[in-house]
PDB file of N, CA, C and O in Angstrom:
ATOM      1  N   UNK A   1    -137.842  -5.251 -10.863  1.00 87.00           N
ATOM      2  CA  UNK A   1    -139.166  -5.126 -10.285  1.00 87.00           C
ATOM      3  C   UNK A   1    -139.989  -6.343 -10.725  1.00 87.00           C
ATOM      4  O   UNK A   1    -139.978  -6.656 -11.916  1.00 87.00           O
ATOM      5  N   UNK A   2    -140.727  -7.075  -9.801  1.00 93.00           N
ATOM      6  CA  UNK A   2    -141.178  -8.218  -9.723  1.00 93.00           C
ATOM      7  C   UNK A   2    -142.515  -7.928 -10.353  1.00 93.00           C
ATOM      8  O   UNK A   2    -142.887  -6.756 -10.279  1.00 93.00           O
ATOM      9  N   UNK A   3    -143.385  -8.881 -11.023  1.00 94.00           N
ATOM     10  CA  UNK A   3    -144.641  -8.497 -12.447  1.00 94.00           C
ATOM     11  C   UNK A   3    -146.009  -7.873 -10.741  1.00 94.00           C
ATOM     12  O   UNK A   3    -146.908  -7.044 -10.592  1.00 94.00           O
ATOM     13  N   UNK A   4    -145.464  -8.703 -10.072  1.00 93.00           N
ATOM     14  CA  UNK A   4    -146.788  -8.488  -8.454  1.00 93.00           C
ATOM     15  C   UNK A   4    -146.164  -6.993  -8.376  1.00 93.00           C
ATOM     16  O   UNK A   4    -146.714  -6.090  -9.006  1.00 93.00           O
ATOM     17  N   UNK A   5    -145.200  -6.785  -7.726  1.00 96.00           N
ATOM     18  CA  UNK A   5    -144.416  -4.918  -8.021  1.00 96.00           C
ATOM     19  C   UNK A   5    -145.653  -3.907  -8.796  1.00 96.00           C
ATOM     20  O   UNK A   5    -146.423  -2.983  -8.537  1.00 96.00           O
ATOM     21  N   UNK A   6    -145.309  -4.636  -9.706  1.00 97.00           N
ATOM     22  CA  UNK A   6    -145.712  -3.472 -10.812  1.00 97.00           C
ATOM     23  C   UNK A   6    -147.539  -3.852 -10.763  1.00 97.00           C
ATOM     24  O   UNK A   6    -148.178  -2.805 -10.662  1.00 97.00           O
ATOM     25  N   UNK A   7    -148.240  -4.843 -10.805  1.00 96.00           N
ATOM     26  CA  UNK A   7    -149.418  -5.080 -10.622  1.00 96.00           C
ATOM     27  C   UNK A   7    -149.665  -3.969  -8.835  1.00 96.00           C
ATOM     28  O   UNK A   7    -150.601  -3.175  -8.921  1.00 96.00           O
ATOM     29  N   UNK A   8    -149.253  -3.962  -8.082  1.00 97.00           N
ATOM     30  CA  UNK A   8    -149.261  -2.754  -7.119  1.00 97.00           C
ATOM     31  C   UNK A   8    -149.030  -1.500  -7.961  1.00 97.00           C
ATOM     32  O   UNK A   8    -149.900  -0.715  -8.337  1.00 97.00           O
ATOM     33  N   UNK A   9    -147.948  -1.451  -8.154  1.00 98.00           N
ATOM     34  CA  UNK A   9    -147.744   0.077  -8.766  1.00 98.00           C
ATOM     35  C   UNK A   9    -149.014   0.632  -9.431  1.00 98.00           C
ATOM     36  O   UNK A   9    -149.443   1.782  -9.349  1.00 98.00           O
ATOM     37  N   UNK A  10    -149.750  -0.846 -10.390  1.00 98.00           N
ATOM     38  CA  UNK A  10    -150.749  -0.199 -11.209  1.00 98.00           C
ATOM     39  C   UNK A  10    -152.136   0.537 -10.182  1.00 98.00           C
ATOM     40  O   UNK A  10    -152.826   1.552 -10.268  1.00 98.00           O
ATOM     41  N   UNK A  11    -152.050  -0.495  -9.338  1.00 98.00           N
ATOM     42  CA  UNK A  11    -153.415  -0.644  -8.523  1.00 98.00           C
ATOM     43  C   UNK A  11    -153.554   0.688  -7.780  1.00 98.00           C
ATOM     44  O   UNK A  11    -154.419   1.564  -7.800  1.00 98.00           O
ATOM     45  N   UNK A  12    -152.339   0.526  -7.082  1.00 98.00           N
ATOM     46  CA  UNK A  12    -152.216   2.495  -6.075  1.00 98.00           C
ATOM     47  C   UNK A  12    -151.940   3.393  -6.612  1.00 98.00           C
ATOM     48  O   UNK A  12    -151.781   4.416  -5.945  1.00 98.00           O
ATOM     49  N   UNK A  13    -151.731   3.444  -8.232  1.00 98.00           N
ATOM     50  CA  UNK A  13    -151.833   4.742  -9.057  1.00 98.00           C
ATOM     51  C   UNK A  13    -153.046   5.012  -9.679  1.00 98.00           C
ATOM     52  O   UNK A  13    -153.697   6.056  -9.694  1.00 98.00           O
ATOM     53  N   UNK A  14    -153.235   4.063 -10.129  1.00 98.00           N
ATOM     54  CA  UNK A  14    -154.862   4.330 -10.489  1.00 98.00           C
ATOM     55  C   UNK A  14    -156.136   4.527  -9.631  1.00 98.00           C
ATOM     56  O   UNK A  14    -157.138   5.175  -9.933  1.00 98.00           O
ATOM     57  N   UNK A  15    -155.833   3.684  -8.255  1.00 98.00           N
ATOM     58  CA  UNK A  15    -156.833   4.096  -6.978  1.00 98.00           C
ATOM     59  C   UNK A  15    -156.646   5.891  -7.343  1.00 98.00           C
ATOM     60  O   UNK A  15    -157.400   6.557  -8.052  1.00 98.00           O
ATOM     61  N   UNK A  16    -155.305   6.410  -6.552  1.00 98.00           N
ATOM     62  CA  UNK A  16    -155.311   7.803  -6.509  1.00 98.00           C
ATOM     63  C   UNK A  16    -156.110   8.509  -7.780  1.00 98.00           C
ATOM     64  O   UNK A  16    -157.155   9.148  -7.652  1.00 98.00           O
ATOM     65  N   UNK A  17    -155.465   8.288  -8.944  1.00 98.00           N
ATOM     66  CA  UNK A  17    -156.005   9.002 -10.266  1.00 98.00           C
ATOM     67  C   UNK A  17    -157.163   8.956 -10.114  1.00 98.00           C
ATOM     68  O   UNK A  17    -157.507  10.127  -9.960  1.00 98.00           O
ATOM     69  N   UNK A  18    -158.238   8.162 -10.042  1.00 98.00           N
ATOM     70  CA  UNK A  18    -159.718   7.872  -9.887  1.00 98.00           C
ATOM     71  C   UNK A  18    -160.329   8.712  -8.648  1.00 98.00           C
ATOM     72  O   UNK A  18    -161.205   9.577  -8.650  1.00 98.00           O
ATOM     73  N   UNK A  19    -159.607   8.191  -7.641  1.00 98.00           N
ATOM     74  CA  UNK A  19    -159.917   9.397  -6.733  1.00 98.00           C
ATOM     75  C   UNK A  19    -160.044  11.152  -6.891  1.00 98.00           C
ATOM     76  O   UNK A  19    -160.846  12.031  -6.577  1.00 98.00           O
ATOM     77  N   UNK A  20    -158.866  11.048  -7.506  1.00 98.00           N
ATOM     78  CA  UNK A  20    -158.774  12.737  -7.842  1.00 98.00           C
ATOM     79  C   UNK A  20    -160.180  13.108  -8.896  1.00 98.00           C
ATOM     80  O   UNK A  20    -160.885  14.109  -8.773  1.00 98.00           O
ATOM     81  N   UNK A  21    -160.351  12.038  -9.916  1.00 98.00           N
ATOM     82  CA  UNK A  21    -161.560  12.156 -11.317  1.00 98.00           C
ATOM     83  C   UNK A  21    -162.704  12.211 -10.458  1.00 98.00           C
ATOM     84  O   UNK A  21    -163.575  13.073 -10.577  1.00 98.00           O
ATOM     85  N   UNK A  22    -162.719  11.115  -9.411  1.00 97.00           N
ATOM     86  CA  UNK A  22    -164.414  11.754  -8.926  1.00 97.00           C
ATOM     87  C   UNK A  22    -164.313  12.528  -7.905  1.00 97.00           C
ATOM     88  O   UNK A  22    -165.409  12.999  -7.604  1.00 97.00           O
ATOM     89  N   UNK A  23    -163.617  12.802  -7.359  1.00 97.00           N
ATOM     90  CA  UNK A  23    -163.663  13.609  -6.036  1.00 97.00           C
ATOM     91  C   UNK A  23    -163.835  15.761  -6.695  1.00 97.00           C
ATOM     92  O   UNK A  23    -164.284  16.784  -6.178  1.00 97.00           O
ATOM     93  N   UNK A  24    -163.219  15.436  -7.928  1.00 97.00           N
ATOM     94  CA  UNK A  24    -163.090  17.131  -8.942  1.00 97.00           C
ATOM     95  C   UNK A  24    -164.521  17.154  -9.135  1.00 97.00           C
ATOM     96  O   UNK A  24    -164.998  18.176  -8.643  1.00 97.00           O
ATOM     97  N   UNK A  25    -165.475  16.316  -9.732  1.00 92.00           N
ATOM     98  CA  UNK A  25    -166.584  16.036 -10.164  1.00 92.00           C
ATOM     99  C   UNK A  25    -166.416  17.450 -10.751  1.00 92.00           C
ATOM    100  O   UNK A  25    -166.648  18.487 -10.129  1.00 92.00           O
ATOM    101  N   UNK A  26    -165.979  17.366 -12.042  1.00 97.00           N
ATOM    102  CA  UNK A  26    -166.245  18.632 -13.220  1.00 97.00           C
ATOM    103  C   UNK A  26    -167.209  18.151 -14.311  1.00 97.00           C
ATOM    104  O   UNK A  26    -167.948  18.952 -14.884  1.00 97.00           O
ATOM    105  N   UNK A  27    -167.201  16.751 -14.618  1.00 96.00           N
ATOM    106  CA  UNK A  27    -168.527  16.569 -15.406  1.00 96.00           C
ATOM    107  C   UNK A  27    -168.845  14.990 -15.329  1.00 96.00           C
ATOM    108  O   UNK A  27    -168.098  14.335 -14.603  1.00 96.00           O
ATOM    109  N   UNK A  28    -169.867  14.324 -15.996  1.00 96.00           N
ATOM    110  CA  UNK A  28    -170.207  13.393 -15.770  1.00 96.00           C
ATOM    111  C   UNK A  28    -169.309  12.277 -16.913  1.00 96.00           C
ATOM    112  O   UNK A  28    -169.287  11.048 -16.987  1.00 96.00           O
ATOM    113  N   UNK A  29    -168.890  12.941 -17.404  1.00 97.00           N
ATOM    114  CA  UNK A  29    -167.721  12.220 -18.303  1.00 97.00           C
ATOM    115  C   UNK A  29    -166.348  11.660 -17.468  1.00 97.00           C
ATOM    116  O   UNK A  29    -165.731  10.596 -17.417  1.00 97.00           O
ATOM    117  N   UNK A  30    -166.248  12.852 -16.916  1.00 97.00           N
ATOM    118  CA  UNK A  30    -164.799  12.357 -15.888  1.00 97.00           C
ATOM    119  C   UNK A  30    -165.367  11.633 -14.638  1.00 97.00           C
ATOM    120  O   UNK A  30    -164.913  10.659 -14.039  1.00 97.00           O
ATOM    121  N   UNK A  31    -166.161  12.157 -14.473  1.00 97.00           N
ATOM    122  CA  UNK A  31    -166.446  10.912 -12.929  1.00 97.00           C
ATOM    123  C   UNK A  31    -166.703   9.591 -13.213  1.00 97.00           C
ATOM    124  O   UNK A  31    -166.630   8.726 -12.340  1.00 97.00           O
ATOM    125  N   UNK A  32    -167.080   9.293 -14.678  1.00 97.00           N
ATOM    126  CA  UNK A  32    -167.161   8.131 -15.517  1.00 97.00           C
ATOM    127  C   UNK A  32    -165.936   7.505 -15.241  1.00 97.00           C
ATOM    128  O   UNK A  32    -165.692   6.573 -14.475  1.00 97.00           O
ATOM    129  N   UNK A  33    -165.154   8.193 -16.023  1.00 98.00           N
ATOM    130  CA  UNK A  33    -163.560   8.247 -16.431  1.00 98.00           C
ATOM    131  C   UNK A  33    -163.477   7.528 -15.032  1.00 98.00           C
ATOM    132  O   UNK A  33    -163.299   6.310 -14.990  1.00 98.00           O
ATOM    133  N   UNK A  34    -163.595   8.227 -13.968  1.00 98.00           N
ATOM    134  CA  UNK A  34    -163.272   8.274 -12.634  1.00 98.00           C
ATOM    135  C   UNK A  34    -163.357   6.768 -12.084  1.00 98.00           C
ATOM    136  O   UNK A  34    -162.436   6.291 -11.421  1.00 98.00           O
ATOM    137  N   UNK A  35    -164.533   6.041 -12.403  1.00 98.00           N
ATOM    138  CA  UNK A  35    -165.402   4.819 -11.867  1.00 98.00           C
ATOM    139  C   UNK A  35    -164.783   3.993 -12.731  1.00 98.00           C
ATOM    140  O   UNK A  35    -164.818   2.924 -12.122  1.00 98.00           O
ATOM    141  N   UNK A  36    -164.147   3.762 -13.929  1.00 98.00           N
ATOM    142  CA  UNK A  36    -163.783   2.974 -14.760  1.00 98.00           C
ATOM    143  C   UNK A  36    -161.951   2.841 -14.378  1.00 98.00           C
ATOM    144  O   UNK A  36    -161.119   2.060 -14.840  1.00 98.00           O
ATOM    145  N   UNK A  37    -161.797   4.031 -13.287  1.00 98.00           N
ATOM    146  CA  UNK A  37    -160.099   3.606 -13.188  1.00 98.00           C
ATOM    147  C   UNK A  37    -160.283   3.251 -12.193  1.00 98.00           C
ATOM    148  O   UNK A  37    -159.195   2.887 -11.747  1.00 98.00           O
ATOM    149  N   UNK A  38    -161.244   3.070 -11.295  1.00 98.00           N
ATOM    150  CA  UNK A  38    -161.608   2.839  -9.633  1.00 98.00           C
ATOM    151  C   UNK A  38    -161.372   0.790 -10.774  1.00 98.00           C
ATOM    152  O   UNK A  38    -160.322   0.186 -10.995  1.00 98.00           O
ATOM    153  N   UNK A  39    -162.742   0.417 -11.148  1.00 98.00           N
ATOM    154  CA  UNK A  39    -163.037  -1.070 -11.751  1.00 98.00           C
ATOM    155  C   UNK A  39    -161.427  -1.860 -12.074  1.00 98.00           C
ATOM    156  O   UNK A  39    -161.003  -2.957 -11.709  1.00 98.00           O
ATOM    157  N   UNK A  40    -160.906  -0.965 -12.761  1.00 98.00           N
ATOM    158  CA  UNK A  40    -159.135  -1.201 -12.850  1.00 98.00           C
ATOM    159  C   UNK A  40    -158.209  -1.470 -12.060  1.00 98.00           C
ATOM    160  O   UNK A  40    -157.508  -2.480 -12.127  1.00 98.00           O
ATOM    161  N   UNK A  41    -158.127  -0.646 -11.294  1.00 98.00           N
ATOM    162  CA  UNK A  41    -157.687  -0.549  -9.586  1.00 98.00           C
ATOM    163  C   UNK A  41    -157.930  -1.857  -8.824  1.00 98.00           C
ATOM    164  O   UNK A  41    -157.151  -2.606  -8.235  1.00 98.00           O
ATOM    165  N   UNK A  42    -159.264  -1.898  -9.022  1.00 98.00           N
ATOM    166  CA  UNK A  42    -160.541  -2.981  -7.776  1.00 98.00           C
ATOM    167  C   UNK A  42    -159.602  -4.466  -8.540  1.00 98.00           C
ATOM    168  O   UNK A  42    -159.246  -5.369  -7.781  1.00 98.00           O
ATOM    169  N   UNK A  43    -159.326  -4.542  -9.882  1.00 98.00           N
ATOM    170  CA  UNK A  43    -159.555  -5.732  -9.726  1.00 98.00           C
ATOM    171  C   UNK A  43    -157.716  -6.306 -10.376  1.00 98.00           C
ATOM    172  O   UNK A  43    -157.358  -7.434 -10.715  1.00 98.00           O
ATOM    173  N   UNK A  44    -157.112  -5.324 -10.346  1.00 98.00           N
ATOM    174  CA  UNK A  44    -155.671  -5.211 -10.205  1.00 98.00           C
ATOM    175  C   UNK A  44    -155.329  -5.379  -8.413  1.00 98.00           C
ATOM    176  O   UNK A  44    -154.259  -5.928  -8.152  1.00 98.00           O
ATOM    177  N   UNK A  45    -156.009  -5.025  -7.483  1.00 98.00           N
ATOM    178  CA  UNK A  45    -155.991  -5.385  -6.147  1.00 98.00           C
ATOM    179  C   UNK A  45    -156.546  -6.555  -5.878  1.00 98.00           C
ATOM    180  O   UNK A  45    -156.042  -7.055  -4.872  1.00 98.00           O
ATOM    181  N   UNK A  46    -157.516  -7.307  -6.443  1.00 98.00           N
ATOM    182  CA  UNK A  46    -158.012  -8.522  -6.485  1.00 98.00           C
ATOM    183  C   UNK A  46    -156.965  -9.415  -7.242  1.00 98.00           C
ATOM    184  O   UNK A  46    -157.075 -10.612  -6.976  1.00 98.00           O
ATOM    185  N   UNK A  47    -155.935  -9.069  -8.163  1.00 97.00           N
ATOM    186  CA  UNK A  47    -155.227 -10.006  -8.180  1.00 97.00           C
ATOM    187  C   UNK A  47    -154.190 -10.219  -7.084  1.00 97.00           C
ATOM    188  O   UNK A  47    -153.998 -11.348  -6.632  1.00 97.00           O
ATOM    189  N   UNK A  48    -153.471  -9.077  -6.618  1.00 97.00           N
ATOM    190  CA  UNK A  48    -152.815  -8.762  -5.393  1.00 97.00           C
ATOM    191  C   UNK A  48    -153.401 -10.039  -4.697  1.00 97.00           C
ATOM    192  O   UNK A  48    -152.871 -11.099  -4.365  1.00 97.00           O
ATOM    193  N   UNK A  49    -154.603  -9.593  -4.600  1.00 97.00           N
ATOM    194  CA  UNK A  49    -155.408 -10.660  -2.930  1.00 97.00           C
ATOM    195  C   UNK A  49    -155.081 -12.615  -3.780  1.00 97.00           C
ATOM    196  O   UNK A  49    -154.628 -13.666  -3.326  1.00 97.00           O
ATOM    197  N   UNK A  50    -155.398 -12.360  -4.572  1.00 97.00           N
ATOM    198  CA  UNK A  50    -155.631 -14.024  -4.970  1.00 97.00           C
ATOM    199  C   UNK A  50    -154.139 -14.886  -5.020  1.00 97.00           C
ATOM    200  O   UNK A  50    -154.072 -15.933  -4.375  1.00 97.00           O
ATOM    201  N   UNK A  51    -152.775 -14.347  -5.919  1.00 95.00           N
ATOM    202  CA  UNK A  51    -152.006 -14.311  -5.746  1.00 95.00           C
ATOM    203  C   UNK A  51    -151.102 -14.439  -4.600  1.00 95.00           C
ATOM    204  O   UNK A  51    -149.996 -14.962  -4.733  1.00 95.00           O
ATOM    205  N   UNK A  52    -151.506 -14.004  -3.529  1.00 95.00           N
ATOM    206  CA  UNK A  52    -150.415 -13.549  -2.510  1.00 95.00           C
ATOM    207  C   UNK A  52    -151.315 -13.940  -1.089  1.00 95.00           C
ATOM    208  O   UNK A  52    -151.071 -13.666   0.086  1.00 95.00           O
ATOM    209  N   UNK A  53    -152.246 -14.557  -1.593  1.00 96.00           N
ATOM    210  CA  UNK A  53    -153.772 -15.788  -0.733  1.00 96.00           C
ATOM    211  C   UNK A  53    -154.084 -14.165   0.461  1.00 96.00           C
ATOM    212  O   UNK A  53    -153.752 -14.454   1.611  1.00 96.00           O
ATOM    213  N   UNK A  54    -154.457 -13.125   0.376  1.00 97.00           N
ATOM    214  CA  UNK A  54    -155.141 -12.001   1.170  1.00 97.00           C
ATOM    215  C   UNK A  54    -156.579 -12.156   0.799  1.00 97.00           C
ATOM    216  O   UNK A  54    -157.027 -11.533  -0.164  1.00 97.00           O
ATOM    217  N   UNK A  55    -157.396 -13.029   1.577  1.00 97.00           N
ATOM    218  CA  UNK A  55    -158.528 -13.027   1.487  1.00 97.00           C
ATOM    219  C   UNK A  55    -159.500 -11.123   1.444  1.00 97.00           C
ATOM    220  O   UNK A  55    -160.140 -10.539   0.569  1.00 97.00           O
ATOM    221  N   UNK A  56    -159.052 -10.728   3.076  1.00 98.00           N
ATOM    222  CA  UNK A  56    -159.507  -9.512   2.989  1.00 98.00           C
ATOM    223  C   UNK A  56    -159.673  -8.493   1.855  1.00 98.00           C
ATOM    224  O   UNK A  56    -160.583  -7.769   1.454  1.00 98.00           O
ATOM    225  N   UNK A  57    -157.837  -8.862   1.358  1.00 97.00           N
ATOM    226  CA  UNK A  57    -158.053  -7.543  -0.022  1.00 97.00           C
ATOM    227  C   UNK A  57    -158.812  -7.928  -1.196  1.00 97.00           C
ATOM    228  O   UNK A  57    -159.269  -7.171  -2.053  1.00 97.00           O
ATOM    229  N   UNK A  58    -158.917  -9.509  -1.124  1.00 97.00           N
ATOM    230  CA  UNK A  58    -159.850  -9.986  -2.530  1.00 97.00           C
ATOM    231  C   UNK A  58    -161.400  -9.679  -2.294  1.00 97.00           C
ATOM    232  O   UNK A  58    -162.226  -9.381  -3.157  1.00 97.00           O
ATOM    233  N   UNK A  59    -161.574  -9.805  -1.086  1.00 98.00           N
ATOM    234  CA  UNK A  59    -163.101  -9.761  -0.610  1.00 98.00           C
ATOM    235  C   UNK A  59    -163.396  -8.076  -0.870  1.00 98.00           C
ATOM    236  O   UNK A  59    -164.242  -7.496  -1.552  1.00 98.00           O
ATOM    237  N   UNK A  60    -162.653  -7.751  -0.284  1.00 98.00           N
ATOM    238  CA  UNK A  60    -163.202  -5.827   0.009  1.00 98.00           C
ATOM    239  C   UNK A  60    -162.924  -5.105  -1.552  1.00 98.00           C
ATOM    240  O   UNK A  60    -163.325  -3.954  -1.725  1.00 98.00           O
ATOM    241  N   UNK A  61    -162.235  -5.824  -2.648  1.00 98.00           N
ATOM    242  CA  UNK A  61    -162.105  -5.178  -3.947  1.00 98.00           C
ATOM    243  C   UNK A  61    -162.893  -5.839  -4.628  1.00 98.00           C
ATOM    244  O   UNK A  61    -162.932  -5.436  -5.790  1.00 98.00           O
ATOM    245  N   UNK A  62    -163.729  -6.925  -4.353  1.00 98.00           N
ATOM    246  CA  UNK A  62    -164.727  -7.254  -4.888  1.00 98.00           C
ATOM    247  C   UNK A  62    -166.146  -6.561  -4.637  1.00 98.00           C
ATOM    248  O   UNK A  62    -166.934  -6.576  -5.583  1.00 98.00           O
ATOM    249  N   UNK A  63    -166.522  -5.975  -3.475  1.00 98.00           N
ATOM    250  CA  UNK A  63    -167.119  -5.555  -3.138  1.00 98.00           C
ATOM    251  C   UNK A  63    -167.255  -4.216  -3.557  1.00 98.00           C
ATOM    252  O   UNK A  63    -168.363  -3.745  -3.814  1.00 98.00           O
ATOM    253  N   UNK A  64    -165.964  -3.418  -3.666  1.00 98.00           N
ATOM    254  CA  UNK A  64    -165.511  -2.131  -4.191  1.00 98.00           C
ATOM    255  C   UNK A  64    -165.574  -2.254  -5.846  1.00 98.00           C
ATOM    256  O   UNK A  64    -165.972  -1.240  -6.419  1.00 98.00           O
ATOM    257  N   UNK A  65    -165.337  -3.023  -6.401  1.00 98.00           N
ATOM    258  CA  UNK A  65    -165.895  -3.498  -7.860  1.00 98.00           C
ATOM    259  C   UNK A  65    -167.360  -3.628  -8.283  1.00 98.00           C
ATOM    260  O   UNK A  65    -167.690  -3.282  -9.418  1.00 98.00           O
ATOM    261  N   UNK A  66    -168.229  -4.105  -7.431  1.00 98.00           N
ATOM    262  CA  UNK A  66    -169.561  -3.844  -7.346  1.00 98.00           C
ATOM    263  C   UNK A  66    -170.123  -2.375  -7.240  1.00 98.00           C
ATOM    264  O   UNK A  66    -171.070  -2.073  -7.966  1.00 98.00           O
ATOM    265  N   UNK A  67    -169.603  -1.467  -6.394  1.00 98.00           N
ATOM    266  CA  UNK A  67    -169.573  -0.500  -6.124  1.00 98.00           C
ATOM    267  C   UNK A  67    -169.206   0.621  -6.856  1.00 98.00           C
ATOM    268  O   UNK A  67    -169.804   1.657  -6.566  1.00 98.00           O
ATOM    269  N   UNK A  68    -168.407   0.667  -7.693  1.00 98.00           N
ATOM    270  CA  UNK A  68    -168.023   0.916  -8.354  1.00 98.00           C
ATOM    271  C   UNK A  68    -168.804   0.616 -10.462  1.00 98.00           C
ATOM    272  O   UNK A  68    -168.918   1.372 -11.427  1.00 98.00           O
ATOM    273  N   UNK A  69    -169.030  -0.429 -10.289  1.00 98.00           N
ATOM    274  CA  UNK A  69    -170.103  -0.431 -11.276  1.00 98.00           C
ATOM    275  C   UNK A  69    -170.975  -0.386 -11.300  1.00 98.00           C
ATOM    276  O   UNK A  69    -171.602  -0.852 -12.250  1.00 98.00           O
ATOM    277  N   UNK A  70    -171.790   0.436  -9.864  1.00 98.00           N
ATOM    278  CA  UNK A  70    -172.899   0.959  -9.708  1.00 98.00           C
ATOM    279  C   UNK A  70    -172.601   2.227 -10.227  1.00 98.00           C
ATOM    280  O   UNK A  70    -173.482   2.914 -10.743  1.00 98.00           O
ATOM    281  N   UNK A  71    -171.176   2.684 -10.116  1.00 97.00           N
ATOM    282  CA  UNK A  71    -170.950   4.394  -9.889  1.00 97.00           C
ATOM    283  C   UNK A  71    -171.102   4.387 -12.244  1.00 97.00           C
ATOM    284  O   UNK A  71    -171.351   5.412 -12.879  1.00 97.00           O
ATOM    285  N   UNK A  72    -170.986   3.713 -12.563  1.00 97.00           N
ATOM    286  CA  UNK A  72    -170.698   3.973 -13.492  1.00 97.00           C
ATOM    287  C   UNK A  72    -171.947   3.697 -14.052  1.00 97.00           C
ATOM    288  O   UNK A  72    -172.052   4.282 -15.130  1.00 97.00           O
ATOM    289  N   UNK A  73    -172.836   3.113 -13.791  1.00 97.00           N
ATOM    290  CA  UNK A  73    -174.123   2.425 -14.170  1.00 97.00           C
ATOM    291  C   UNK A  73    -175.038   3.821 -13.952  1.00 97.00           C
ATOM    292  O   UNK A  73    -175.832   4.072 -14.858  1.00 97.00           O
ATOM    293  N   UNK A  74    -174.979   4.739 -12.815  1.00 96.00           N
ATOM    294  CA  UNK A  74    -175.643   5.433 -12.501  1.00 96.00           C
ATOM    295  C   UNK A  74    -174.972   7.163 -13.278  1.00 96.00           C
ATOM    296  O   UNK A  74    -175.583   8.232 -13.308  1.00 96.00           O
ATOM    297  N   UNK A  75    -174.140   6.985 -13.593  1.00 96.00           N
ATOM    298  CA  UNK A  75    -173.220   8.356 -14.172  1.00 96.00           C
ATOM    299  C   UNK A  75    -173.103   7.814 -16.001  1.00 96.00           C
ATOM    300  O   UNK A  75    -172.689   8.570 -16.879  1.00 96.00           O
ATOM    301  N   UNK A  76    -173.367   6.994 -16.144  1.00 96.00           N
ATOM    302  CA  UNK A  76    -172.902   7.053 -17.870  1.00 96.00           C
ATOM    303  C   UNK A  76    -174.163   7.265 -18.603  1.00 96.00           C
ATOM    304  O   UNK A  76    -173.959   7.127 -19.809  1.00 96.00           O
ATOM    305  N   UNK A  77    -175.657   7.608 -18.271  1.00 95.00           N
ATOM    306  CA  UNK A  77    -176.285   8.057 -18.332  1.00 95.00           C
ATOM    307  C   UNK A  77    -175.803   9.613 -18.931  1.00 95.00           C
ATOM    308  O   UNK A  77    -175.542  10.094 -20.034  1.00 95.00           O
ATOM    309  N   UNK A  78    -175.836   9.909 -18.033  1.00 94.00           N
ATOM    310  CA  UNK A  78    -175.308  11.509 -18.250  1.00 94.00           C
ATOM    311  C   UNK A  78    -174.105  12.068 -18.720  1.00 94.00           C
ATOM    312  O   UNK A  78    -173.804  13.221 -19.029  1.00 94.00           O
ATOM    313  N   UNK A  79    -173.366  10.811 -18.708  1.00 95.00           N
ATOM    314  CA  UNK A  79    -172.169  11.380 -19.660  1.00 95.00           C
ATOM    315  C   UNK A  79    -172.426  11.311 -21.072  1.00 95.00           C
ATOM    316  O   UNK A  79    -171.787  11.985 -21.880  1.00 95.00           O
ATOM    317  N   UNK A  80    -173.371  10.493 -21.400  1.00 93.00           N
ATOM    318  CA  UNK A  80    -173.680  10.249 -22.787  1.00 93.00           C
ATOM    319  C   UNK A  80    -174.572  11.632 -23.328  1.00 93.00           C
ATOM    320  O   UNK A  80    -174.265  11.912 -24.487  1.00 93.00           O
ATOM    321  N   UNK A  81    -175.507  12.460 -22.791  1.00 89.00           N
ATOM    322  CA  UNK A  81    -176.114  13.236 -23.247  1.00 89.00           C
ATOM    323  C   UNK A  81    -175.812  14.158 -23.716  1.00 89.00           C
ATOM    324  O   UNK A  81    -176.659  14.920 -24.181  1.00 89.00           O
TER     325      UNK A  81
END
């Protein structure tokens, strides 16, 4: 398995996992959890894009990285309390 292989493997397992953490929304800790494996994901797919010259996937996981550290900016508030 090629190191790009497994840099996928990481990216579409952790998309899902993150998905499942915020989509349960059981507390503001895990949807944390949730937004911090999304940031992982985003920019494990941004190497995908840079690597392998996919403008689209570098652009739209950058964007989803922004997005994503809004989700966490706005939820770690409340996970902390």
């Amino acid at each position: 398995m090629s190191s790009m292989e497994l840099v996928r493997l990481f990216a579409s397992s952790t998309t899902v996992v993150a998905a499942i953490l915020v989509a349960i929304n059981v507390s503001p800790k895990v949807t944390v959890a949730g937004f911090v494996g999304f940031i992982a994901a985003s920019i494990a797919w941004m190497a995908d894009g840079w690597f392998d010259d996919k403008a689209s996937l570098l652009i739209q996981n950058g964007i989803l990285l922004l997005v994503n550290i809004a989700g966490v900016w706005r939820w770690l508030p409340k996970a902390t309390q």
